[in-house]
XYZ file of N, CA and C in Angstrom:
693
model
N -7.422 -20.391 37.250
C -6.544 -21.343 36.284
C -6.765 -22.364 35.811
N -6.610 -22.855 34.499
C -6.935 -24.186 34.038
C -6.428 -25.428 34.821
N -7.055 -26.406 34.586
C -6.767 -27.612 35.481
C -5.447 -27.975 35.068
N -4.989 -28.054 33.940
C -3.804 -28.423 33.502
C -2.554 -27.565 33.972
N -2.857 -26.587 34.445
C -1.840 -25.656 34.791
C -1.151 -24.851 33.625
N -1.514 -24.788 32.694
C -1.240 -23.470 31.603
C -1.746 -22.599 31.947
N -1.363 -21.364 31.143
C -1.867 -19.985 31.256
C -3.235 -20.250 30.576
N -4.012 -19.380 31.298
C -5.386 -19.192 30.675
C -5.131 -17.825 29.355
N -4.400 -16.919 30.103
C -4.157 -15.783 28.943
C -2.597 -15.475 28.752
N -2.577 -15.442 27.440
C -1.254 -14.875 26.708
C -1.221 -13.622 26.665
N -0.344 -12.723 26.908
C -0.122 -11.291 26.686
C 1.054 -11.215 26.087
N 0.795 -10.438 24.659
C 1.719 -10.429 23.826
C 2.434 -8.923 24.115
N 3.639 -9.034 23.923
C 4.259 -7.486 23.499
C 4.104 -7.765 21.875
N 4.493 -6.445 21.641
C 3.778 -6.172 20.088
C 5.283 -5.863 19.292
N 6.055 -4.637 19.796
C 7.238 -4.318 18.818
C 8.255 -5.046 18.872
N 8.688 -5.778 17.829
C 9.703 -6.836 17.690
C 9.316 -8.119 17.906
N 8.327 -8.187 18.971
C 8.076 -9.575 19.282
C 7.274 -9.942 18.464
N 6.104 -9.650 18.015
C 4.927 -9.661 16.692
C 5.389 -9.036 15.740
N 6.013 -7.776 15.561
C 6.205 -6.986 14.239
C 7.568 -7.253 13.996
N 7.863 -7.320 12.716
C 9.382 -7.293 11.757
C 9.266 -5.713 11.648
N 10.208 -5.311 12.596
C 10.435 -3.931 12.454
C 11.562 -3.406 11.418
N 12.413 -4.399 10.953
C 13.347 -4.242 9.719
C 12.797 -3.286 8.715
N 11.469 -3.612 8.635
C 10.693 -2.976 7.305
C 10.923 -1.424 7.507
N 11.001 -0.827 8.498
C 11.318 0.832 8.928
C 12.765 1.142 8.086
N 13.550 0.140 7.809
C 14.688 0.658 7.399
C 14.602 1.614 6.180
N 13.770 0.911 5.195
C 13.453 1.818 4.055
C 12.934 3.222 4.171
N 12.248 3.419 5.333
C 11.315 4.546 5.845
C 12.510 5.540 6.364
N 13.877 4.904 6.917
C 14.653 5.606 7.376
C 15.428 6.119 6.229
N 15.855 5.567 5.375
C 16.475 5.813 4.144
C 15.773 6.865 3.506
N 14.571 6.480 3.228
C 13.748 7.869 2.576
C 13.838 9.154 3.385
N 14.150 9.036 4.554
C 14.166 10.300 5.165
C 15.404 10.919 5.682
N 16.363 10.053 4.578
C 17.802 10.725 4.803
C 18.440 10.220 5.806
N 18.296 8.960 6.363
C 19.080 8.419 7.586
C 19.361 6.962 7.190
N 20.516 6.599 7.462
C 20.896 5.158 7.570
C 20.172 4.149 7.942
N 19.561 3.202 7.132
C 18.662 2.363 7.532
C 19.231 1.593 8.582
N 20.558 1.243 8.731
C 21.341 0.524 9.923
C 21.164 1.134 11.381
N 20.475 2.481 11.195
C 20.267 3.197 12.482
C 19.172 3.015 13.352
N 18.482 1.779 12.534
C 17.295 1.394 13.285
C 17.261 0.937 14.777
N 18.063 -0.323 14.935
C 17.938 -0.629 16.413
C 18.416 0.408 17.345
N 19.470 1.450 16.894
C 19.930 2.624 17.905
C 18.936 3.248 18.153
N 18.092 3.820 17.039
C 17.044 4.498 17.379
C 15.811 3.834 18.506
N 15.536 2.803 17.874
C 14.436 2.405 18.988
C 14.969 1.764 20.137
N 16.314 1.475 20.361
C 16.472 1.178 21.761
C 16.607 2.478 22.482
N 16.852 3.538 21.843
C 16.817 4.886 22.426
C 15.659 5.277 23.042
N 14.533 4.944 22.132
C 12.854 5.089 22.493
C 12.513 4.747 23.708
N 12.855 3.243 23.474
C 12.425 2.399 24.876
C 13.492 3.048 26.058
N 14.684 3.391 26.052
C 15.228 3.890 26.827
C 14.956 5.231 27.583
N 14.369 6.225 26.770
C 13.914 7.349 27.176
C 12.549 7.079 27.703
N 11.844 6.483 27.058
C 10.447 5.990 27.837
C 10.146 5.541 29.063
N 11.152 4.393 29.121
C 11.301 3.943 30.289
C 11.847 4.941 31.704
N 13.034 5.395 31.157
C 13.404 6.590 31.998
C 12.616 7.384 32.598
N 11.643 8.089 31.746
C 10.727 8.804 32.139
C 9.895 8.120 33.215
N 9.511 6.976 33.055
C 8.609 6.229 33.964
C 9.101 6.175 35.278
N 10.399 5.860 35.365
C 11.261 5.870 36.510
C 11.227 7.099 37.064
N 11.446 8.222 36.487
C 11.533 9.483 37.148
C 10.116 10.103 37.226
N 9.145 9.412 36.986
C 7.762 9.930 37.314
C 7.204 10.921 36.332
N 7.667 10.485 35.069
C 7.099 11.623 34.023
C 6.430 10.787 33.410
N 5.818 11.413 32.120
C 4.692 10.747 31.223
C 4.972 11.273 29.758
N 5.149 10.421 28.872
C 5.141 10.741 27.492
C 4.655 9.401 26.656
N 3.830 9.426 25.580
C 3.472 8.458 24.837
C 4.526 8.420 23.895
N 4.295 6.951 23.358
C 5.188 6.415 22.514
C 5.694 7.240 21.343
N 4.392 7.449 20.615
C 4.717 8.374 19.336
C 5.771 9.966 19.629
N 5.535 10.303 20.719
C 6.154 11.645 20.909
C 7.684 11.588 21.434
N 7.859 10.359 22.004
C 9.429 9.961 22.665
C 10.130 9.551 21.222
N 9.159 8.734 20.556
C 9.972 7.894 19.123
C 10.090 9.256 18.043
N 9.520 10.392 18.180
C 9.501 11.182 16.986
C 10.679 12.092 17.774
N 10.852 12.309 18.707
C 12.029 13.174 19.231
C 13.231 12.450 19.181
N 13.169 11.234 19.238
C 14.324 10.439 18.924
C 14.701 10.517 17.381
N 13.565 10.635 16.453
C 14.201 10.957 14.959
C 14.605 12.335 14.870
N 14.076 13.220 15.482
C 14.382 14.389 15.356
C 15.855 14.986 15.484
N 16.162 14.153 16.756
C 17.430 14.146 17.269
C 18.773 13.528 15.995
N 18.239 12.653 15.575
C 19.164 11.795 14.499
C 19.312 12.705 13.210
N 17.966 13.546 13.014
C 18.016 14.074 11.631
C 19.145 15.107 11.962
N 18.971 15.995 13.463
C 19.549 17.010 13.328
C 21.203 16.998 13.424
N 21.677 15.562 13.599
C 23.104 15.200 13.568
C 23.234 14.711 12.064
N 22.454 13.863 11.468
C 22.630 13.440 10.074
C 22.493 14.333 8.936
N 21.594 15.323 9.340
C 20.913 16.306 7.913
C 20.687 17.367 8.662
N 21.630 18.337 9.320
C 21.737 19.674 9.752
C 20.889 20.319 8.605
N 20.273 21.336 8.962
C 19.626 22.266 8.066
C 18.550 21.651 7.199
N 18.009 20.041 7.604
C 17.276 19.806 6.840
C 15.613 20.942 6.943
N 15.164 20.989 5.678
C 14.180 22.242 5.708
C 12.723 21.755 6.679
N 12.655 20.286 6.542
C 11.481 19.763 7.122
C 11.521 18.443 8.238
N 12.397 18.492 8.917
C 12.701 17.347 9.635
C 11.619 16.561 10.454
N 10.446 17.401 10.394
C 9.208 16.909 11.246
C 8.451 15.902 10.282
N 8.511 16.432 9.001
C 7.894 15.661 7.913
C 8.418 14.409 7.700
N 9.832 14.345 7.881
C 10.656 13.024 7.530
C 10.218 12.356 8.640
N 10.394 12.866 10.066
C 10.092 12.116 11.046
C 8.851 11.077 11.052
N 7.597 11.858 10.613
C 6.503 11.537 10.418
C 6.417 10.395 9.518
N 7.162 10.681 8.689
C 6.975 9.359 7.417
C 7.546 8.174 7.916
N 8.405 8.193 8.754
C 9.027 6.974 9.463
C 8.012 6.470 10.082
N 7.283 7.132 11.184
C 6.469 6.895 12.141
C 4.981 6.269 11.473
N 4.733 6.798 10.310
C 3.418 6.663 9.746
C 3.442 5.135 9.221
N 4.896 4.679 9.167
C 4.794 3.158 8.705
C 4.556 2.110 9.741
N 4.532 2.531 11.252
C 4.155 1.714 12.400
C 2.960 0.771 11.916
N 2.044 1.067 11.617
C 0.702 0.645 11.336
C 0.654 -0.386 10.521
N 1.747 -0.355 9.573
C 1.610 -1.216 8.227
C 2.972 -2.080 8.265
N 3.427 -2.414 9.427
C 4.573 -3.435 9.671
C 4.231 -4.768 9.554
N 4.672 -5.718 8.769
C 4.363 -6.820 8.966
C 4.813 -7.675 9.988
N 4.072 -8.643 10.466
C 4.312 -9.816 11.455
C 5.893 -10.716 11.067
N 6.332 -11.255 11.903
C 7.440 -12.156 11.715
C 6.665 -13.481 11.176
N 7.513 -14.149 10.440
C 6.961 -15.476 9.260
C 5.996 -16.187 10.421
N 6.543 -16.364 11.676
C 6.396 -17.461 12.768
C 4.907 -17.217 13.436
N 4.567 -16.063 13.377
C 3.550 -15.382 14.090
C 2.018 -16.160 13.665
N 1.919 -15.740 12.355
C 0.508 -16.534 11.992
C 0.168 -17.760 12.429
N 1.036 -18.702 12.065
C 0.805 -20.201 12.377
C 0.770 -20.296 13.835
N 1.575 -19.611 14.710
C 1.897 -19.714 16.096
C 0.204 -19.290 16.653
N 0.082 -18.069 16.349
C -1.251 -17.276 16.869
C -2.756 -18.311 17.045
N -2.693 -18.688 15.564
C -3.673 -19.258 15.229
C -3.850 -20.707 16.222
N -2.679 -21.194 16.384
C -2.739 -22.496 16.777
C -3.093 -22.218 18.315
N -2.316 -21.067 19.026
C -2.816 -20.753 20.528
C -4.176 -20.573 20.571
N -4.590 -19.631 19.651
C -6.119 -19.384 19.526
C -6.883 -20.597 19.636
N -6.839 -21.531 18.555
C -7.397 -22.542 18.493
C -7.400 -23.678 19.735
N -6.137 -23.762 20.251
C -6.263 -24.527 21.698
C -6.736 -23.662 22.797
N -7.653 -22.573 22.617
C -8.419 -22.293 23.602
C -7.656 -21.079 24.529
N -6.540 -20.863 24.361
C -5.616 -19.684 25.118
C -6.365 -18.063 24.706
N -6.631 -17.601 25.375
C -7.177 -16.141 25.373
C -5.829 -15.379 25.345
N -5.808 -14.619 24.045
C -4.649 -13.796 23.621
C -5.111 -12.361 23.940
N -4.441 -11.224 24.277
C -4.416 -10.144 24.420
C -3.015 -9.634 23.999
N -3.079 -8.261 23.715
C -1.610 -7.522 23.241
C -1.436 -6.291 24.629
N -0.237 -6.309 24.820
C 0.140 -4.854 25.648
C 1.518 -4.388 25.049
N 1.219 -3.241 24.621
C 2.428 -2.448 24.368
C 2.846 -1.264 24.739
N 3.951 -0.812 24.831
C 4.274 0.642 25.204
C 3.970 1.500 24.131
N 3.614 0.985 23.013
C 3.297 1.798 21.759
C 1.901 2.203 22.078
N 1.160 2.078 20.606
C -0.425 2.357 20.441
C -1.258 1.169 20.547
N -2.275 0.890 21.150
C -3.026 -0.112 21.075
C -3.706 -0.072 19.673
N -3.969 1.166 19.116
C -4.635 1.143 17.602
C -3.881 0.687 16.622
N -2.357 0.732 16.785
C -1.236 0.442 15.752
C -1.337 -1.037 15.796
N -1.229 -1.753 17.150
C -1.503 -3.137 17.429
C -2.731 -3.951 16.799
N -3.868 -3.228 16.691
C -4.690 -3.707 16.160
C -4.785 -3.637 14.633
N -4.080 -2.274 14.210
C -3.873 -2.239 12.613
C -3.027 -3.345 12.073
N -1.927 -3.645 12.984
C -0.833 -4.567 12.316
C -1.516 -6.079 12.360
N -2.224 -6.330 13.334
C -2.943 -7.613 13.273
C -4.012 -7.828 12.372
N -4.896 -6.549 12.089
C -5.870 -6.767 11.312
C -5.367 -7.212 9.480
N -4.245 -6.228 9.666
C -3.558 -6.522 8.233
C -3.047 -8.059 8.188
N -2.521 -8.667 9.049
C -1.785 -9.782 9.013
C -3.413 -10.872 9.103
N -4.459 -10.580 9.316
C -5.579 -11.639 9.204
C -5.764 -12.297 10.520
N -5.401 -11.405 11.371
C -5.196 -12.297 13.008
C -6.115 -11.432 13.792
N -6.846 -10.533 13.200
C -7.605 -10.053 14.439
C -8.556 -10.877 15.090
N -9.268 -11.746 14.617
C -10.183 -12.511 15.380
C -9.707 -13.211 16.366
N -8.182 -13.355 16.294
C -7.280 -14.219 17.165
C -7.224 -13.517 18.706
N -7.611 -12.242 18.700
C -7.169 -11.748 19.912
C -8.249 -11.342 20.612
N -8.273 -11.224 22.091
C -9.856 -10.662 22.380
C -9.761 -8.963 22.762
N -8.237 -8.401 22.991
C -8.436 -7.017 22.882
C -6.890 -6.538 22.675
N -6.700 -5.347 22.500
C -5.239 -4.488 22.549
C -5.184 -3.560 23.649
N -4.228 -3.542 24.102
C -4.051 -2.641 25.163
C -2.497 -1.815 25.093
N -2.847 -0.759 25.499
C -1.436 -0.091 25.654
C -1.365 0.542 27.131
N -0.021 1.264 27.289
C 0.307 1.568 28.908
C -0.265 2.739 29.174
N -1.204 3.433 28.169
C -2.126 4.642 28.616
C -3.053 4.072 29.617
N -3.449 3.038 29.398
C -4.332 2.420 30.455
C -3.675 2.260 31.965
N -2.460 2.332 32.093
C -1.615 2.183 33.135
C -1.042 3.361 33.740
N -1.857 4.361 33.337
C -1.304 5.898 33.850
C -0.180 6.254 32.958
N -0.010 5.655 31.776
C 1.135 6.357 31.008
C 2.376 5.557 31.396
N 2.168 4.681 32.323
C 3.762 4.080 32.843
C 4.131 2.850 31.802
N 5.140 2.996 31.243
C 5.755 2.056 30.522
C 6.175 0.746 31.154
N 5.969 -0.450 30.405
C 6.666 -1.504 30.935
C 8.079 -1.288 31.010
N 8.851 -1.793 32.045
C 8.185 -2.983 32.919
C 7.804 -2.418 34.008
N 7.383 -1.233 34.176
C 6.555 -0.826 35.562
C 5.533 -1.811 35.950
N 5.507 -2.196 37.097
C 4.285 -3.071 37.689
C 2.990 -2.819 37.208
N 2.763 -1.807 37.090
C 1.379 -1.037 36.746
C 0.930 -1.543 35.314
N 2.166 -1.501 34.444
C 1.722 -1.898 33.052
C 0.906 -3.168 33.230
N 1.603 -4.167 33.708
C 1.175 -5.657 33.776
C -0.168 -5.843 34.787
N -0.127 -4.909 35.899
C -1.461 -4.939 36.601
C -2.828 -4.504 35.624
N -2.439 -3.565 34.776
C -3.267 -3.264 33.984
C -4.090 -4.539 33.202
N -3.186 -4.863 32.509
C -3.634 -6.329 31.598
C -4.357 -7.381 32.237
N -3.869 -7.551 33.364
C -4.572 -8.463 34.470
C -6.036 -8.153 34.937
N -6.088 -6.798 35.123
C -7.227 -6.081 35.539
C -8.242 -6.537 34.467
N -8.031 -5.953 33.185
C -8.846 -5.963 31.976
C -9.023 -7.429 31.630
N -7.840 -8.620 31.720
C -8.283 -9.854 31.724
C -9.261 -10.653 32.553
N -8.983 -9.863 33.793
C -9.863 -10.709 34.788
C -9.339 -11.756 35.399
N -7.859 -12.072 35.385
C -7.289 -13.031 35.912
C -6.175 -12.653 36.858
N -5.905 -13.676 37.786
C -4.757 -13.642 38.638
C -3.540 -13.481 37.811
N -2.272 -13.069 38.085
C -1.300 -13.051 38.018
C -0.695 -14.575 37.115
N -0.659 -15.624 38.059
C -0.104 -16.981 37.572
C -1.150 -17.492 36.488
N -2.221 -16.778 36.245
C -3.121 -17.570 35.355
C -2.782 -16.791 33.809
N -1.771 -15.963 33.866
C -1.415 -15.212 32.630
C 0.279 -15.321 32.416
N 0.342 -15.304 30.835
C 2.087 -15.481 30.417
C 2.366 -14.486 29.681
N 3.248 -13.633 29.879
C 3.872 -12.435 29.111
C 4.617 -13.209 27.857
N 4.322 -12.920 26.917
C 5.428 -13.427 25.717
C 5.913 -12.046 25.226
N 7.549 -12.125 25.132
C 8.083 -11.089 24.692
C 9.386 -11.384 24.108
N 9.965 -10.774 23.203
C 11.403 -11.004 22.970
C 12.301 -10.136 23.553
N 11.655 -9.077 24.404
C 12.681 -8.483 25.359
C 13.238 -8.739 26.615
N 14.245 -9.035 26.937
C 14.359 -9.673 28.363
C 14.052 -8.877 29.453
N 13.986 -7.460 29.520
C 13.801 -6.609 30.513
C 12.236 -6.851 30.491
N 11.465 -7.227 29.681
C 10.130 -7.107 29.641
C 9.550 -8.604 30.269
N 10.331 -9.666 30.151
C 10.156 -10.756 30.674
C 10.621 -10.382 31.928
N 11.440 -9.941 32.232
C 11.943 -9.710 33.922
C 11.108 -8.919 34.626
N 10.507 -7.897 33.762
C 9.340 -7.102 34.570
C 8.206 -7.916 34.808
N 7.893 -8.766 33.742
C 6.513 -9.624 34.023
C 6.746 -10.525 35.243
N 8.012 -11.109 35.249
C 8.235 -12.181 36.283
C 8.024 -11.593 37.685
N 8.654 -10.299 38.060
C 8.920 -9.596 38.914
C 7.357 -9.462 39.527
N 6.267 -9.034 38.628
C 4.784 -8.421 38.823
C 3.924 -9.972 38.911
N 4.820 -11.124 39.384
C 4.220 -12.492 39.330
C 3.564 -13.305 38.218
N 3.697 -12.308 36.863
C 3.244 -13.434 35.655
C 4.316 -14.637 35.492
N 3.469 -15.509 34.622
C 4.716 -16.555 33.872
C 5.231 -15.797 32.858
N 6.398 -16.414 32.221
C 6.763 -15.910 31.122
C 7.349 -16.561 29.921
N 7.307 -15.914 28.798
C 7.877 -16.970 27.412
C 8.813 -16.022 26.851
N 10.125 -16.164 26.637
C 10.945 -15.239 26.074
C 11.318 -15.837 24.740
N 10.709 -15.246 23.692
C 11.177 -15.391 22.168
C 12.716 -15.194 21.750
N 13.207 -16.041 21.431
C 14.895 -15.862 21.195
C 14.935 -15.702 19.748
N 14.650 -14.605 18.967
C 14.921 -14.508 17.625
C 16.545 -14.270 17.299
N 17.547 -14.174 17.945
C 18.660 -13.678 17.819
C 19.578 -14.682 18.712
N 20.728 -14.898 18.103
C 21.674 -15.736 18.928
C 22.159 -15.119 20.339
N 21.782 -14.011 20.628
C 22.103 -13.153 21.811
C 21.617 -13.962 23.029
N 22.228 -14.196 24.267
C 21.858 -14.923 25.330
C 21.032 -14.102 26.239
N 20.324 -14.877 26.782
C 19.412 -14.077 27.821
C 20.155 -13.772 28.791
N 20.185 -12.404 29.455
C 20.971 -11.877 30.580
C 20.969 -12.523 31.772
N 22.164 -13.025 32.576
C 21.922 -13.618 33.638
C 21.668 -12.837 34.907
N 21.481 -11.307 34.888
C 21.114 -10.547 35.892
C 19.657 -10.595 35.896
N 18.975 -11.165 35.169
C 17.285 -10.773 35.082
C 17.028 -12.170 35.399
N 15.729 -12.151 35.818
C 14.643 -13.160 36.190
C 14.309 -14.080 34.914
N 14.858 -15.221 35.015
C 14.829 -16.242 33.824
C 13.682 -16.312 33.335
N 13.111 -16.642 31.881
C 11.633 -17.052 31.569
C 11.509 -18.585 31.976
N 10.146 -18.725 32.062
C 9.758 -19.857 32.382
C 9.627 -21.144 31.260
N 9.593 -20.230 29.978
C 9.670 -21.045 28.691
C 10.643 -20.230 27.811
N 11.711 -20.496 26.748
C 11.949 -19.981 25.586
C 11.564 -20.681 24.443
N 11.352 -19.746 23.644
C 10.892 -20.524 22.062
C 11.783 -19.779 20.977
N 11.700 -20.472 19.842
C 12.338 -19.721 18.768
C 11.131 -18.886 18.130
N 10.052 -18.840 18.412
C 8.967 -18.165 17.562
C 7.739 -18.382 18.535
N 6.813 -17.804 18.182
C 5.156 -17.890 18.212
C 4.958 -19.468 18.024
N 5.402 -20.161 16.807
C 4.997 -21.366 16.374
C 5.716 -22.339 17.411
N 6.680 -22.038 17.847
C 7.520 -22.761 18.449
C 6.430 -22.898 20.004
N 6.280 -22.076 20.558
C 5.783 -21.518 21.803
C 4.229 -22.522 21.800
N 3.749 -22.254 20.667
C 2.405 -22.979 20.388
C 2.588 -24.402 20.529
N 3.857 -25.221 19.955
C 3.948 -26.579 19.981
C 4.471 -26.866 21.467
N 4.977 -26.190 22.201
C 5.472 -26.176 23.488
C 4.363 -26.344 24.588
N 3.613 -25.581 24.339
C 2.430 -25.489 25.193
C 1.153 -26.689 25.005
N 1.013 -26.771 23.419
C 0.233 -27.946 23.269
C 0.901 -29.281 23.774
N 2.284 -29.389 23.483
C 2.838 -30.743 24.194
C 2.777 -30.802 25.643
N 2.666 -29.684 26.334
C 2.579 -29.748 27.980
C 1.101 -30.188 27.949
N 0.310 -29.575 27.461
C -1.101 -30.068 27.786
C -1.273 -31.399 27.192
N -0.732 -31.542 26.267
C -1.023 -33.309 26.288
C -0.133 -34.015 27.171
């Protein structure tokens, strides 16, 4: 633990936390699906992946995401001659997603301040790496992790956070999970990590979940808060 009590390692969620997934709406439209369906589809992916973990099952993000798209295509475009190609067209855009406007400045500031940055996603570490490489931020991250290293158990399973701590070689209280999803913040808090919630929408934090240690409007705001705390 650093002498100033601030986290040594910042563990970033990726989908929606760092990436702007609204860019997928165009791919959905290309596939013949309404772009406004994006939040419904993605929340369904998280629901099914987390439910599988709770039930003791295993499935990677791409498989769950593809099945969700195929289900929507069956409802919206019955008789589509090649729904698999349409689903793949959407998923192929994941490595090309842009990051939110606050991410670049914030990540560089946190890295320059001496924090060790890693990613931990229910998706693919390879996709995380590709996204941050495209954003010019590859040199700011020590490594990219996904839950396949935790026996395929999706966050918020405790084993997912334990995997990141093992790789980082730090105790839980020396790490801070940064995420836009309250369920991810809650899971990390229950695993003993510090937490930061990025509030990207006006939706309040759920009162039933463990509260975050910090709230920030974006990664740049979090960097300013931690810098001020250090000072």
